[in-house]
Amino acid sequence: MTPLAFHIVARFVDAGADAVDQKAKFGRYENEQAEFARSQYMPDLVTDNIVDVVRREFALDPPATPDDQGPITKTEYRDFWLDELGSEPWDIYSIAGSMADTFDINSGWAFKTARQHLNQLVLQARMRGYRQQRLAGRRFTWGGPEADHPACQWIREQIPPEGLPYHEVVDLMQEAKRRFVEDPPASTHVVHDWCRHEIREVT
């Protein structure tokens, strides 16, 4: 099902809408939320760089809208993220709620989109922060939840417990996209759609 079809079904089928809306509640009060869910969980190299990433490296596609709504422009979507991340603390739940209200989209679909896109921006900020530092002698891995996509599974299989140099992990990301992703995301920072993994230093 395409994102637009999913969105329309979520809006107009009551049971489906209820089910999708449950995504917006996932992890809020349980110990299941991702590290990138709240700014206070993020290292300085992320919070110091994330607004610059939105301003200079923005590569996110706006969420789809039904036929009776005008499309969200890339400028509108970038400005939305600048507003949301421009002051701390920020968290995925307030961002998702604001996205649903601002663009009049289903709250569950807004949460799913916000989760993917916030993770992507955090990953870009993390990588930007690493590149600003001395990388010689440092080792990195592919961090995040249990990998359920073959691309991320493959990346993890290639990295020993002690990690690899930064640029070798970046090369693995691109190789995994070529090998395992039929229609890969345009961003060089994302291996596959809805990916929740990131390059992370081994400490």
PDB file of C-alpha atoms in Angstrom:
ATOM      1  CA  MET A   1       0.000   0.000   0.000  1.00  0.00           C
ATOM      2  CA  THR A   2       1.377   3.409  -0.919  1.00  0.00           C
ATOM      3  CA  PRO A   3       1.768   6.100   1.770  1.00  0.00           C
ATOM      4  CA  LEU A   4      -1.127   8.061   0.251  1.00  0.00           C
ATOM      5  CA  ALA A   5      -3.400   5.017   0.187  1.00  0.00           C
ATOM      6  CA  PHE A   6      -2.472   4.227   3.779  1.00  0.00           C
ATOM      7  CA  HIS A   7      -3.233   7.798   4.764  1.00  0.00           C
ATOM      8  CA  ILE A   8      -6.649   7.812   3.093  1.00  0.00           C
ATOM      9  CA  VAL A   9      -7.626   4.475   4.620  1.00  0.00           C
ATOM     10  CA  ALA A  10      -6.490   5.723   8.028  1.00  0.00           C
ATOM     11  CA  ARG A  11      -8.644   8.849   7.731  1.00  0.00           C
ATOM     12  CA  PHE A  12     -11.855   7.330   6.416  1.00  0.00           C
ATOM     13  CA  VAL A  13     -12.107   3.880   7.974  1.00  0.00           C
ATOM     14  CA  ASP A  14     -12.995   4.204  11.633  1.00  0.00           C
ATOM     15  CA  ALA A  15     -11.439   0.960  12.829  1.00  0.00           C
ATOM     16  CA  GLY A  16      -8.349   1.559  10.746  1.00  0.00           C
ATOM     17  CA  ALA A  17      -8.017   5.082  12.045  1.00  0.00           C
ATOM     18  CA  ASP A  18      -8.258   3.868  15.636  1.00  0.00           C
ATOM     19  CA  ALA A  19      -5.556   1.283  14.977  1.00  0.00           C
ATOM     20  CA  VAL A  20      -3.237   3.794  13.325  1.00  0.00           C
ATOM     21  CA  ASP A  21      -3.808   6.315  16.106  1.00  0.00           C
ATOM     22  CA  GLN A  22      -2.429   3.793  18.577  1.00  0.00           C
ATOM     23  CA  LYS A  23       1.002   4.348  17.020  1.00  0.00           C
ATOM     24  CA  ALA A  24       0.998   7.854  18.453  1.00  0.00           C
ATOM     25  CA  LYS A  25       0.719   6.409  21.966  1.00  0.00           C
ATOM     26  CA  PHE A  26       3.409   3.728  21.587  1.00  0.00           C
ATOM     27  CA  GLY A  27       6.274   4.062  24.012  1.00  0.00           C
ATOM     28  CA  ARG A  28       5.176   7.341  25.585  1.00  0.00           C
ATOM     29  CA  TYR A  29       4.669   5.873  29.048  1.00  0.00           C
ATOM     30  CA  GLU A  30       6.604   2.659  28.604  1.00  0.00           C
ATOM     31  CA  ASN A  31      10.296   1.936  28.556  1.00  0.00           C
ATOM     32  CA  GLU A  32      10.170   1.293  24.809  1.00  0.00           C
ATOM     33  CA  GLN A  33      10.824   4.695  23.284  1.00  0.00           C
ATOM     34  CA  ALA A  34      13.832   5.164  21.057  1.00  0.00           C
ATOM     35  CA  GLU A  35      16.757   7.274  22.257  1.00  0.00           C
ATOM     36  CA  PHE A  36      16.006   9.892  19.621  1.00  0.00           C
ATOM     37  CA  ALA A  37      12.490  10.373  21.046  1.00  0.00           C
ATOM     38  CA  ARG A  38      13.600  13.206  23.346  1.00  0.00           C
ATOM     39  CA  SER A  39      16.302  15.849  23.030  1.00  0.00           C
ATOM     40  CA  GLN A  40      17.546  15.238  26.558  1.00  0.00           C
ATOM     41  CA  TYR A  41      18.601  11.729  25.517  1.00  0.00           C
ATOM     42  CA  MET A  42      20.796  13.115  22.735  1.00  0.00           C
ATOM     43  CA  PRO A  43      24.522  13.894  22.977  1.00  0.00           C
ATOM     44  CA  ASP A  44      25.678  17.472  22.420  1.00  0.00           C
ATOM     45  CA  LEU A  45      26.976  16.635  18.952  1.00  0.00           C
ATOM     46  CA  VAL A  46      23.352  16.007  17.915  1.00  0.00           C
ATOM     47  CA  THR A  47      21.652  18.955  19.618  1.00  0.00           C
ATOM     48  CA  ASP A  48      24.443  21.321  18.529  1.00  0.00           C
ATOM     49  CA  ASN A  49      24.065  20.335  14.862  1.00  0.00           C
ATOM     50  CA  ILE A  50      20.464  19.359  14.218  1.00  0.00           C
ATOM     51  CA  VAL A  51      19.133  22.842  13.377  1.00  0.00           C
ATOM     52  CA  ASP A  52      22.019  23.433  10.939  1.00  0.00           C
ATOM     53  CA  VAL A  53      21.236  20.074   9.342  1.00  0.00           C
ATOM     54  CA  VAL A  54      17.624  21.143   8.777  1.00  0.00           C
ATOM     55  CA  ARG A  55      18.713  24.520   7.433  1.00  0.00           C
ATOM     56  CA  ARG A  56      21.520  23.309   5.116  1.00  0.00           C
ATOM     57  CA  GLU A  57      21.065  19.597   4.394  1.00  0.00           C
ATOM     58  CA  PHE A  58      17.306  19.106   4.398  1.00  0.00           C
ATOM     59  CA  ALA A  59      16.374  16.109   2.222  1.00  0.00           C
ATOM     60  CA  LEU A  60      13.033  14.957   3.647  1.00  0.00           C
ATOM     61  CA  ASP A  61       9.959  14.428   1.496  1.00  0.00           C
ATOM     62  CA  PRO A  62       6.807  15.933   3.040  1.00  0.00           C
ATOM     63  CA  PRO A  63       4.081  13.466   4.050  1.00  0.00           C
ATOM     64  CA  ALA A  64       1.442  12.721   1.413  1.00  0.00           C
ATOM     65  CA  THR A  65      -1.957  14.387   1.577  1.00  0.00           C
ATOM     66  CA  PRO A  66      -5.296  13.190   0.164  1.00  0.00           C
ATOM     67  CA  ASP A  67      -6.576  14.522  -3.153  1.00  0.00           C
ATOM     68  CA  ASP A  68      -8.830  17.074  -1.475  1.00  0.00           C
ATOM     69  CA  GLN A  69      -5.844  18.798   0.176  1.00  0.00           C
ATOM     70  CA  GLY A  70      -3.043  20.700  -1.468  1.00  0.00           C
ATOM     71  CA  PRO A  71       0.402  19.097  -1.260  1.00  0.00           C
ATOM     72  CA  ILE A  72       2.818  20.144   1.464  1.00  0.00           C
ATOM     73  CA  THR A  73       5.752  21.991  -0.088  1.00  0.00           C
ATOM     74  CA  LYS A  74       9.323  21.158   0.817  1.00  0.00           C
ATOM     75  CA  THR A  75       9.849  24.717   2.096  1.00  0.00           C
ATOM     76  CA  GLU A  76       6.805  24.448   4.365  1.00  0.00           C
ATOM     77  CA  TYR A  77       8.048  21.122   5.660  1.00  0.00           C
ATOM     78  CA  ARG A  78      11.574  22.384   6.299  1.00  0.00           C
ATOM     79  CA  ASP A  79      10.198  25.436   8.120  1.00  0.00           C
ATOM     80  CA  PHE A  80       8.061  23.121  10.249  1.00  0.00           C
ATOM     81  CA  TRP A  81      11.149  21.205  11.397  1.00  0.00           C
ATOM     82  CA  LEU A  82      13.103  24.409  12.002  1.00  0.00           C
ATOM     83  CA  ASP A  83      10.321  25.596  14.306  1.00  0.00           C
ATOM     84  CA  GLU A  84      10.046  22.269  16.121  1.00  0.00           C
ATOM     85  CA  LEU A  85      13.785  21.730  16.685  1.00  0.00           C
ATOM     86  CA  GLY A  86      14.730  25.373  17.124  1.00  0.00           C
ATOM     87  CA  SER A  87      14.277  25.292  20.888  1.00  0.00           C
ATOM     88  CA  GLU A  88      14.772  22.608  23.504  1.00  0.00           C
ATOM     89  CA  PRO A  89      13.490  20.405  24.903  1.00  0.00           C
ATOM     90  CA  TRP A  90      11.808  18.732  21.943  1.00  0.00           C
ATOM     91  CA  ASP A  91      10.277  15.303  21.777  1.00  0.00           C
ATOM     92  CA  ILE A  92       8.745  13.072  19.140  1.00  0.00           C
ATOM     93  CA  TYR A  93       5.255  13.212  20.657  1.00  0.00           C
ATOM     94  CA  SER A  94       4.900  16.994  20.579  1.00  0.00           C
ATOM     95  CA  ILE A  95       6.430  17.055  17.079  1.00  0.00           C
ATOM     96  CA  ALA A  96       3.963  14.416  15.837  1.00  0.00           C
ATOM     97  CA  GLY A  97       1.015  16.233  17.390  1.00  0.00           C
ATOM     98  CA  SER A  98       2.111  19.516  15.867  1.00  0.00           C
ATOM     99  CA  MET A  99       2.597  17.834  12.475  1.00  0.00           C
ATOM    100  CA  ALA A 100      -0.929  16.412  12.551  1.00  0.00           C
ATOM    101  CA  ASP A 101      -2.410  19.800  13.477  1.00  0.00           C
ATOM    102  CA  THR A 102      -0.281  21.890  11.119  1.00  0.00           C
ATOM    103  CA  PHE A 103      -0.829  19.764   8.029  1.00  0.00           C
ATOM    104  CA  ASP A 104      -4.232  18.234   8.894  1.00  0.00           C
ATOM    105  CA  ILE A 105      -3.086  14.616   8.698  1.00  0.00           C
ATOM    106  CA  ASN A 106      -4.016  11.564  10.747  1.00  0.00           C
ATOM    107  CA  SER A 107      -2.232  11.534  14.114  1.00  0.00           C
ATOM    108  CA  GLY A 108      -0.985   7.966  13.726  1.00  0.00           C
ATOM    109  CA  TRP A 109       0.425   8.669  10.288  1.00  0.00           C
ATOM    110  CA  ALA A 110       1.983  11.881  11.633  1.00  0.00           C
ATOM    111  CA  PHE A 111       3.650   9.899  14.426  1.00  0.00           C
ATOM    112  CA  LYS A 112       5.035   7.298  12.029  1.00  0.00           C
ATOM    113  CA  THR A 113       6.344  10.018   9.705  1.00  0.00           C
ATOM    114  CA  ALA A 114       7.801  12.034  12.578  1.00  0.00           C
ATOM    115  CA  ARG A 115       9.541   8.929  13.924  1.00  0.00           C
ATOM    116  CA  GLN A 116      11.231   8.227  10.599  1.00  0.00           C
ATOM    117  CA  HIS A 117      12.142  11.814   9.841  1.00  0.00           C
ATOM    118  CA  LEU A 118      13.335  12.737  13.335  1.00  0.00           C
ATOM    119  CA  ASN A 119      15.564   9.673  13.322  1.00  0.00           C
ATOM    120  CA  GLN A 120      16.963  10.723   9.947  1.00  0.00           C
ATOM    121  CA  LEU A 121      17.695  14.265  11.148  1.00  0.00           C
ATOM    122  CA  VAL A 122      19.300  12.945  14.338  1.00  0.00           C
ATOM    123  CA  LEU A 123      21.449  10.588  12.258  1.00  0.00           C
ATOM    124  CA  GLN A 124      22.524  13.429   9.958  1.00  0.00           C
ATOM    125  CA  ALA A 125      23.328  15.627  12.967  1.00  0.00           C
ATOM    126  CA  ARG A 126      25.292  12.812  14.602  1.00  0.00           C
ATOM    127  CA  MET A 127      27.306  12.192  11.424  1.00  0.00           C
ATOM    128  CA  ARG A 128      27.918  15.920  10.971  1.00  0.00           C
ATOM    129  CA  GLY A 129      29.133  16.112  14.560  1.00  0.00           C
ATOM    130  CA  TYR A 130      31.477  13.170  14.106  1.00  0.00           C
ATOM    131  CA  ARG A 131      32.947  14.721  10.942  1.00  0.00           C
ATOM    132  CA  GLN A 132      33.750  17.890  12.869  1.00  0.00           C
ATOM    133  CA  GLN A 133      35.930  15.887  15.254  1.00  0.00           C
ATOM    134  CA  ARG A 134      39.151  13.938  14.870  1.00  0.00           C
ATOM    135  CA  LEU A 135      38.159  10.467  13.635  1.00  0.00           C
ATOM    136  CA  ALA A 136      41.537   8.728  13.637  1.00  0.00           C
ATOM    137  CA  GLY A 137      41.562   5.747  16.000  1.00  0.00           C
ATOM    138  CA  ARG A 138      37.843   5.911  16.787  1.00  0.00           C
ATOM    139  CA  ARG A 139      35.520   2.973  16.069  1.00  0.00           C
ATOM    140  CA  PHE A 140      31.867   2.927  15.148  1.00  0.00           C
ATOM    141  CA  THR A 141      28.983   0.481  14.870  1.00  0.00           C
ATOM    142  CA  TRP A 142      25.415   0.391  13.500  1.00  0.00           C
ATOM    143  CA  GLY A 143      23.266   1.134  16.545  1.00  0.00           C
ATOM    144  CA  GLY A 144      19.543   0.900  17.176  1.00  0.00           C
ATOM    145  CA  PRO A 145      16.853  -1.729  17.793  1.00  0.00           C
ATOM    146  CA  GLU A 146      16.984  -5.343  16.639  1.00  0.00           C
ATOM    147  CA  ALA A 147      17.432  -5.195  12.876  1.00  0.00           C
ATOM    148  CA  ASP A 148      14.403  -6.486  10.957  1.00  0.00           C
ATOM    149  CA  HIS A 149      15.454  -5.305   7.485  1.00  0.00           C
ATOM    150  CA  PRO A 150      18.018  -7.361   5.525  1.00  0.00           C
ATOM    151  CA  ALA A 151      20.077  -4.243   4.760  1.00  0.00           C
ATOM    152  CA  CYS A 152      20.557  -3.405   8.442  1.00  0.00           C
ATOM    153  CA  GLN A 153      21.044  -7.068   9.336  1.00  0.00           C
ATOM    154  CA  TRP A 154      23.830  -7.251   6.754  1.00  0.00           C
ATOM    155  CA  ILE A 155      25.522  -4.074   8.028  1.00  0.00           C
ATOM    156  CA  ARG A 156      25.573  -5.457  11.569  1.00  0.00           C
ATOM    157  CA  GLU A 157      27.019  -8.756  10.369  1.00  0.00           C
ATOM    158  CA  GLN A 158      29.957  -6.928   8.758  1.00  0.00           C
ATOM    159  CA  ILE A 159      30.927  -4.970  11.879  1.00  0.00           C
ATOM    160  CA  PRO A 160      32.973  -6.726  14.593  1.00  0.00           C
ATOM    161  CA  PRO A 161      32.210  -6.056  18.264  1.00  0.00           C
ATOM    162  CA  GLU A 162      35.080  -3.558  18.467  1.00  0.00           C
ATOM    163  CA  GLY A 163      33.577  -1.556  15.587  1.00  0.00           C
ATOM    164  CA  LEU A 164      35.066  -0.174  12.373  1.00  0.00           C
ATOM    165  CA  PRO A 165      36.496   3.199  11.310  1.00  0.00           C
ATOM    166  CA  TYR A 166      33.827   5.786  10.547  1.00  0.00           C
ATOM    167  CA  HIS A 167      34.256   5.839   6.776  1.00  0.00           C
ATOM    168  CA  GLU A 168      34.105   2.039   6.546  1.00  0.00           C
ATOM    169  CA  VAL A 169      30.695   2.040   8.248  1.00  0.00           C
ATOM    170  CA  VAL A 170      29.513   4.776   5.857  1.00  0.00           C
ATOM    171  CA  ASP A 171      30.693   2.617   2.936  1.00  0.00           C
ATOM    172  CA  LEU A 172      28.745  -0.353   4.352  1.00  0.00           C
ATOM    173  CA  MET A 173      25.608   1.777   4.519  1.00  0.00           C
ATOM    174  CA  GLN A 174      25.850   2.586   0.823  1.00  0.00           C
ATOM    175  CA  GLU A 175      26.697  -1.006  -0.129  1.00  0.00           C
ATOM    176  CA  ALA A 176      23.682  -2.285   1.836  1.00  0.00           C
ATOM    177  CA  LYS A 177      21.415   0.118  -0.050  1.00  0.00           C
ATOM    178  CA  ARG A 178      22.714  -1.196  -3.376  1.00  0.00           C
ATOM    179  CA  ARG A 179      22.376  -4.834  -2.356  1.00  0.00           C
ATOM    180  CA  PHE A 180      19.125  -4.996  -0.447  1.00  0.00           C
ATOM    181  CA  VAL A 181      16.928  -1.955  -1.135  1.00  0.00           C
ATOM    182  CA  GLU A 182      14.900  -1.968  -4.343  1.00  0.00           C
ATOM    183  CA  ASP A 183      13.925   1.711  -4.243  1.00  0.00           C
ATOM    184  CA  PRO A 184      16.423   3.279  -1.828  1.00  0.00           C
ATOM    185  CA  PRO A 185      15.845   6.660  -0.165  1.00  0.00           C
ATOM    186  CA  ALA A 186      17.526   9.591  -1.901  1.00  0.00           C
ATOM    187  CA  SER A 187      19.316  10.645   1.276  1.00  0.00           C
ATOM    188  CA  THR A 188      22.793   9.187   1.686  1.00  0.00           C
ATOM    189  CA  HIS A 189      22.137   9.078   5.429  1.00  0.00           C
ATOM    190  CA  VAL A 190      19.253   6.594   5.309  1.00  0.00           C
ATOM    191  CA  VAL A 191      19.635   2.942   4.327  1.00  0.00           C
ATOM    192  CA  HIS A 192      15.945   2.122   3.816  1.00  0.00           C
ATOM    193  CA  ASP A 193      12.548   3.685   4.451  1.00  0.00           C
ATOM    194  CA  TRP A 194      11.448   3.688   8.103  1.00  0.00           C
ATOM    195  CA  CYS A 195      14.988   2.843   9.234  1.00  0.00           C
ATOM    196  CA  ARG A 196      15.623   3.470  12.943  1.00  0.00           C
ATOM    197  CA  HIS A 197      19.340   2.677  12.996  1.00  0.00           C
ATOM    198  CA  GLU A 198      22.292   5.031  13.151  1.00  0.00           C
ATOM    199  CA  ILE A 199      26.048   5.145  13.088  1.00  0.00           C
ATOM    200  CA  ARG A 200      27.231   5.279  16.688  1.00  0.00           C
ATOM    201  CA  GLU A 201      30.643   5.406  18.313  1.00  0.00           C
ATOM    202  CA  VAL A 202      31.781   2.338  20.258  1.00  0.00           C
ATOM    203  CA  THR A 203      32.601   3.415  23.801  1.00  0.00           C
TER     204      THR A 203
END
